[in-house]
Amino acid sequence: MLRLIATLLMLAVSCVSHAEPVLLGTWKSDKQRTLAFAQARTKLEHKTFLFLEQIMGQMTLTISKDTITSRMPDVPIESADGVKSNFVGSVESHPYKRLGGTQTEIAVLTKEPFTGRDSIVVHHFVDSDTMWIYVAGTAMPNLHIREYFVRVK
């Protein structure tokens, strides 16, 4: 009997430690973590960093069992030259298909924002409520940064 309990306990611990992270929920862009990564690990032009500094931390992702919705509000911005304008926000929803996962990553097939092209996105989990995605694509092929998100719901 004691051996059975020990075996069941080992199986339970084994299953928990190999569980994939949960993608479902509402995620808010984490400005502080995103900019810290960009500053430490990228070679962005000053004007690009200034732009990111103004728009990061604004986007919200809502992920259901089959749809990813991104919400970006309008954001007042100022260029490196001091020109003020308005970054026009958007709301986009695209279906996604889960391709696979590990203890720290989930890969999905979805559509790129704005272009609608097929795109594989890997969500990298720092912990159960913090993840990052690689920000690049046809619209921004040379950006090479991580945008961090924290779960808010």
Short mmCIF file of the C-alpha atoms (twelve columns), coordinates in Angstrom:
data_MODEL
# 
_entry.id   MODEL 
# 
loop_
_atom_site.group_PDB 
_atom_site.id 
_atom_site.type_symbol 
_atom_site.label_atom_id 
_atom_site.label_alt_id 
_atom_site.label_comp_id 
_atom_site.label_asym_id 
_atom_site.label_seq_id 
_atom_site.Cartn_x 
_atom_site.Cartn_y 
_atom_site.Cartn_z 
_atom_site.pdbx_PDB_model_num 
ATOM 1   C CA . MET A 1   0.000  0.000  0.000   1 
ATOM 2   C CA . LEU A 2   2.815  2.384  0.900   1 
ATOM 3   C CA . ARG A 3   4.522  1.597  -2.414  1 
ATOM 4   C CA . LEU A 4   1.281  2.399  -4.313  1 
ATOM 5   C CA . ILE A 5   0.931  5.771  -2.563  1 
ATOM 6   C CA . ALA A 6   4.575  6.603  -3.306  1 
ATOM 7   C CA . THR A 7   4.106  5.682  -6.986  1 
ATOM 8   C CA . LEU A 8   0.940  7.780  -7.298  1 
ATOM 9   C CA . LEU A 9   2.668  10.727 -5.630  1 
ATOM 10  C CA . MET A 10  5.601  10.476 -8.046  1 
ATOM 11  C CA . LEU A 11  3.213  10.353 -11.008 1 
ATOM 12  C CA . ALA A 12  1.324  13.419 -9.780  1 
ATOM 13  C CA . VAL A 13  4.530  15.416 -9.306  1 
ATOM 14  C CA . SER A 14  5.786  14.222 -12.695 1 
ATOM 15  C CA . CYS A 15  2.586  15.347 -14.448 1 
ATOM 16  C CA . VAL A 16  2.646  18.774 -12.824 1 
ATOM 17  C CA . SER A 17  6.289  19.435 -13.664 1 
ATOM 18  C CA . HIS A 18  5.729  18.586 -17.346 1 
ATOM 19  C CA . ALA A 19  2.542  20.581 -17.783 1 
ATOM 20  C CA . GLU A 20  2.421  23.180 -20.517 1 
ATOM 21  C CA . PRO A 21  1.724  26.789 -19.617 1 
ATOM 22  C CA . VAL A 22  -1.792 28.142 -20.133 1 
ATOM 23  C CA . LEU A 23  -2.163 30.588 -23.017 1 
ATOM 24  C CA . LEU A 24  -5.830 31.450 -22.446 1 
ATOM 25  C CA . GLY A 25  -6.601 34.753 -20.773 1 
ATOM 26  C CA . THR A 26  -6.048 38.480 -21.079 1 
ATOM 27  C CA . TRP A 27  -2.466 39.703 -21.350 1 
ATOM 28  C CA . LYS A 28  -1.182 43.287 -21.038 1 
ATOM 29  C CA . SER A 29  2.053  44.478 -22.627 1 
ATOM 30  C CA . ASP A 30  4.772  44.965 -19.982 1 
ATOM 31  C CA . LYS A 31  6.508  48.214 -20.912 1 
ATOM 32  C CA . GLN A 32  9.234  48.019 -18.269 1 
ATOM 33  C CA . ARG A 33  10.417 44.490 -19.139 1 
ATOM 34  C CA . THR A 34  10.150 45.075 -22.886 1 
ATOM 35  C CA . LEU A 35  12.217 48.259 -22.799 1 
ATOM 36  C CA . ALA A 36  14.767 46.766 -20.393 1 
ATOM 37  C CA . PHE A 37  15.347 43.907 -22.846 1 
ATOM 38  C CA . ALA A 38  15.556 46.295 -25.813 1 
ATOM 39  C CA . GLN A 39  18.038 48.541 -24.029 1 
ATOM 40  C CA . ALA A 40  20.256 45.675 -22.850 1 
ATOM 41  C CA . ARG A 41  20.160 43.352 -25.851 1 
ATOM 42  C CA . THR A 42  19.482 45.317 -29.048 1 
ATOM 43  C CA . LYS A 43  21.103 48.017 -31.140 1 
ATOM 44  C CA . LEU A 44  18.128 50.219 -31.887 1 
ATOM 45  C CA . GLU A 45  18.434 53.712 -33.274 1 
ATOM 46  C CA . HIS A 46  17.498 56.411 -30.765 1 
ATOM 47  C CA . LYS A 47  14.385 57.370 -32.751 1 
ATOM 48  C CA . THR A 48  13.198 53.738 -32.799 1 
ATOM 49  C CA . PHE A 49  13.737 53.322 -29.055 1 
ATOM 50  C CA . LEU A 50  11.895 56.617 -28.424 1 
ATOM 51  C CA . PHE A 51  8.947  55.362 -30.474 1 
ATOM 52  C CA . LEU A 52  8.867  52.019 -28.636 1 
ATOM 53  C CA . GLU A 53  9.092  53.820 -25.305 1 
ATOM 54  C CA . GLN A 54  5.837  55.592 -26.131 1 
ATOM 55  C CA . ILE A 55  3.815  52.668 -27.488 1 
ATOM 56  C CA . MET A 56  4.961  49.691 -25.400 1 
ATOM 57  C CA . GLY A 57  2.755  48.806 -22.453 1 
ATOM 58  C CA . GLN A 58  -0.397 49.753 -24.343 1 
ATOM 59  C CA . MET A 59  -1.448 46.568 -26.161 1 
ATOM 60  C CA . THR A 60  -3.752 43.957 -24.685 1 
ATOM 61  C CA . LEU A 61  -4.076 40.406 -26.029 1 
ATOM 62  C CA . THR A 62  -7.181 38.363 -25.300 1 
ATOM 63  C CA . ILE A 63  -6.703 34.697 -26.091 1 
ATOM 64  C CA . SER A 64  -9.694 32.345 -26.173 1 
ATOM 65  C CA . LYS A 65  -9.693 28.678 -27.160 1 
ATOM 66  C CA . ASP A 66  -9.598 29.542 -30.879 1 
ATOM 67  C CA . THR A 67  -9.085 33.312 -31.325 1 
ATOM 68  C CA . ILE A 68  -6.408 35.885 -30.509 1 
ATOM 69  C CA . THR A 69  -7.633 39.479 -30.262 1 
ATOM 70  C CA . SER A 70  -5.151 42.335 -30.032 1 
ATOM 71  C CA . ARG A 71  -6.265 45.759 -28.845 1 
ATOM 72  C CA . MET A 72  -4.002 48.758 -29.280 1 
ATOM 73  C CA . PRO A 73  -5.428 52.144 -28.270 1 
ATOM 74  C CA . ASP A 74  -4.625 55.416 -29.996 1 
ATOM 75  C CA . VAL A 75  -1.443 56.801 -28.425 1 
ATOM 76  C CA . PRO A 76  -0.168 60.389 -28.628 1 
ATOM 77  C CA . ILE A 77  3.511  60.260 -29.632 1 
ATOM 78  C CA . GLU A 78  6.369  62.666 -30.227 1 
ATOM 79  C CA . SER A 79  9.206  62.057 -32.683 1 
ATOM 80  C CA . ALA A 80  12.892 62.597 -31.927 1 
ATOM 81  C CA . ASP A 81  12.502 65.898 -33.816 1 
ATOM 82  C CA . GLY A 82  9.713  67.017 -31.482 1 
ATOM 83  C CA . VAL A 83  6.878  66.490 -33.961 1 
ATOM 84  C CA . LYS A 84  3.693  65.428 -32.170 1 
ATOM 85  C CA . SER A 85  1.225  63.041 -33.766 1 
ATOM 86  C CA . ASN A 86  -1.182 60.274 -32.915 1 
ATOM 87  C CA . PHE A 87  -0.342 56.583 -33.280 1 
ATOM 88  C CA . VAL A 88  -3.608 55.136 -34.555 1 
ATOM 89  C CA . GLY A 89  -4.624 52.067 -32.607 1 
ATOM 90  C CA . SER A 90  -6.507 49.043 -33.828 1 
ATOM 91  C CA . VAL A 91  -8.439 45.970 -32.791 1 
ATOM 92  C CA . GLU A 92  -7.763 42.756 -34.684 1 
ATOM 93  C CA . SER A 93  -9.040 39.221 -34.143 1 
ATOM 94  C CA . HIS A 94  -7.606 36.177 -35.867 1 
ATOM 95  C CA . PRO A 95  -8.200 32.473 -35.421 1 
ATOM 96  C CA . TYR A 96  -5.234 30.427 -34.310 1 
ATOM 97  C CA . LYS A 97  -4.251 26.790 -34.262 1 
ATOM 98  C CA . ARG A 98  -2.052 25.369 -31.529 1 
ATOM 99  C CA . LEU A 99  0.919  23.621 -33.141 1 
ATOM 100 C CA . GLY A 100 2.679  22.298 -30.064 1 
ATOM 101 C CA . GLY A 101 4.205  23.158 -26.753 1 
ATOM 102 C CA . THR A 102 6.759  22.427 -24.070 1 
ATOM 103 C CA . GLN A 103 7.019  23.319 -20.379 1 
ATOM 104 C CA . THR A 104 7.989  26.884 -21.361 1 
ATOM 105 C CA . GLU A 105 6.653  27.522 -24.878 1 
ATOM 106 C CA . ILE A 106 3.492  27.283 -26.942 1 
ATOM 107 C CA . ALA A 107 3.602  27.639 -30.737 1 
ATOM 108 C CA . VAL A 108 0.531  28.721 -32.686 1 
ATOM 109 C CA . LEU A 109 -0.293 29.315 -36.341 1 
ATOM 110 C CA . THR A 110 -2.190 32.574 -36.776 1 
ATOM 111 C CA . LYS A 111 -2.263 35.672 -38.997 1 
ATOM 112 C CA . GLU A 112 0.169  38.601 -38.892 1 
ATOM 113 C CA . PRO A 113 -1.432 41.848 -37.795 1 
ATOM 114 C CA . PHE A 114 -2.063 44.264 -40.675 1 
ATOM 115 C CA . THR A 115 -0.857 41.908 -43.460 1 
ATOM 116 C CA . GLY A 116 -3.058 38.900 -42.675 1 
ATOM 117 C CA . ARG A 117 -0.256 36.542 -43.735 1 
ATOM 118 C CA . ASP A 118 0.135  33.176 -42.009 1 
ATOM 119 C CA . SER A 119 2.577  33.409 -39.127 1 
ATOM 120 C CA . ILE A 120 3.928  31.003 -36.523 1 
ATOM 121 C CA . VAL A 121 4.195  32.711 -33.151 1 
ATOM 122 C CA . VAL A 122 6.001  31.140 -30.220 1 
ATOM 123 C CA . HIS A 123 4.856  32.317 -26.792 1 
ATOM 124 C CA . HIS A 124 7.790  31.950 -24.373 1 
ATOM 125 C CA . PHE A 125 6.762  31.679 -20.717 1 
ATOM 126 C CA . VAL A 126 8.943  33.159 -17.978 1 
ATOM 127 C CA . ASP A 127 6.409  31.944 -15.414 1 
ATOM 128 C CA . SER A 128 2.697  31.108 -15.459 1 
ATOM 129 C CA . ASP A 129 1.673  34.782 -15.705 1 
ATOM 130 C CA . THR A 130 4.541  36.286 -17.740 1 
ATOM 131 C CA . MET A 131 5.380  35.567 -21.374 1 
ATOM 132 C CA . TRP A 132 7.154  37.178 -24.292 1 
ATOM 133 C CA . ILE A 133 6.856  37.015 -28.051 1 
ATOM 134 C CA . TYR A 134 9.401  37.940 -30.694 1 
ATOM 135 C CA . VAL A 135 8.448  41.205 -32.376 1 
ATOM 136 C CA . ALA A 136 9.325  41.157 -36.057 1 
ATOM 137 C CA . GLY A 137 7.667  40.156 -39.274 1 
ATOM 138 C CA . THR A 138 7.179  41.547 -42.738 1 
ATOM 139 C CA . ALA A 139 6.087  44.949 -41.401 1 
ATOM 140 C CA . MET A 140 9.130  45.240 -39.078 1 
ATOM 141 C CA . PRO A 141 11.759 42.729 -40.258 1 
ATOM 142 C CA . ASN A 142 14.727 44.289 -38.417 1 
ATOM 143 C CA . LEU A 143 13.249 45.107 -35.027 1 
ATOM 144 C CA . HIS A 144 14.424 41.957 -33.183 1 
ATOM 145 C CA . ILE A 145 12.971 42.606 -29.739 1 
ATOM 146 C CA . ARG A 146 10.859 40.722 -27.252 1 
ATOM 147 C CA . GLU A 147 7.551  42.158 -26.156 1 
ATOM 148 C CA . TYR A 148 6.725  40.946 -22.673 1 
ATOM 149 C CA . PHE A 149 3.154  40.446 -21.472 1 
ATOM 150 C CA . VAL A 150 1.685  39.832 -18.037 1 
ATOM 151 C CA . ARG A 151 -1.593 38.021 -17.443 1 
ATOM 152 C CA . VAL A 152 -4.251 40.362 -16.073 1 
ATOM 153 C CA . LYS A 153 -7.180 37.909 -16.262 1 
# 
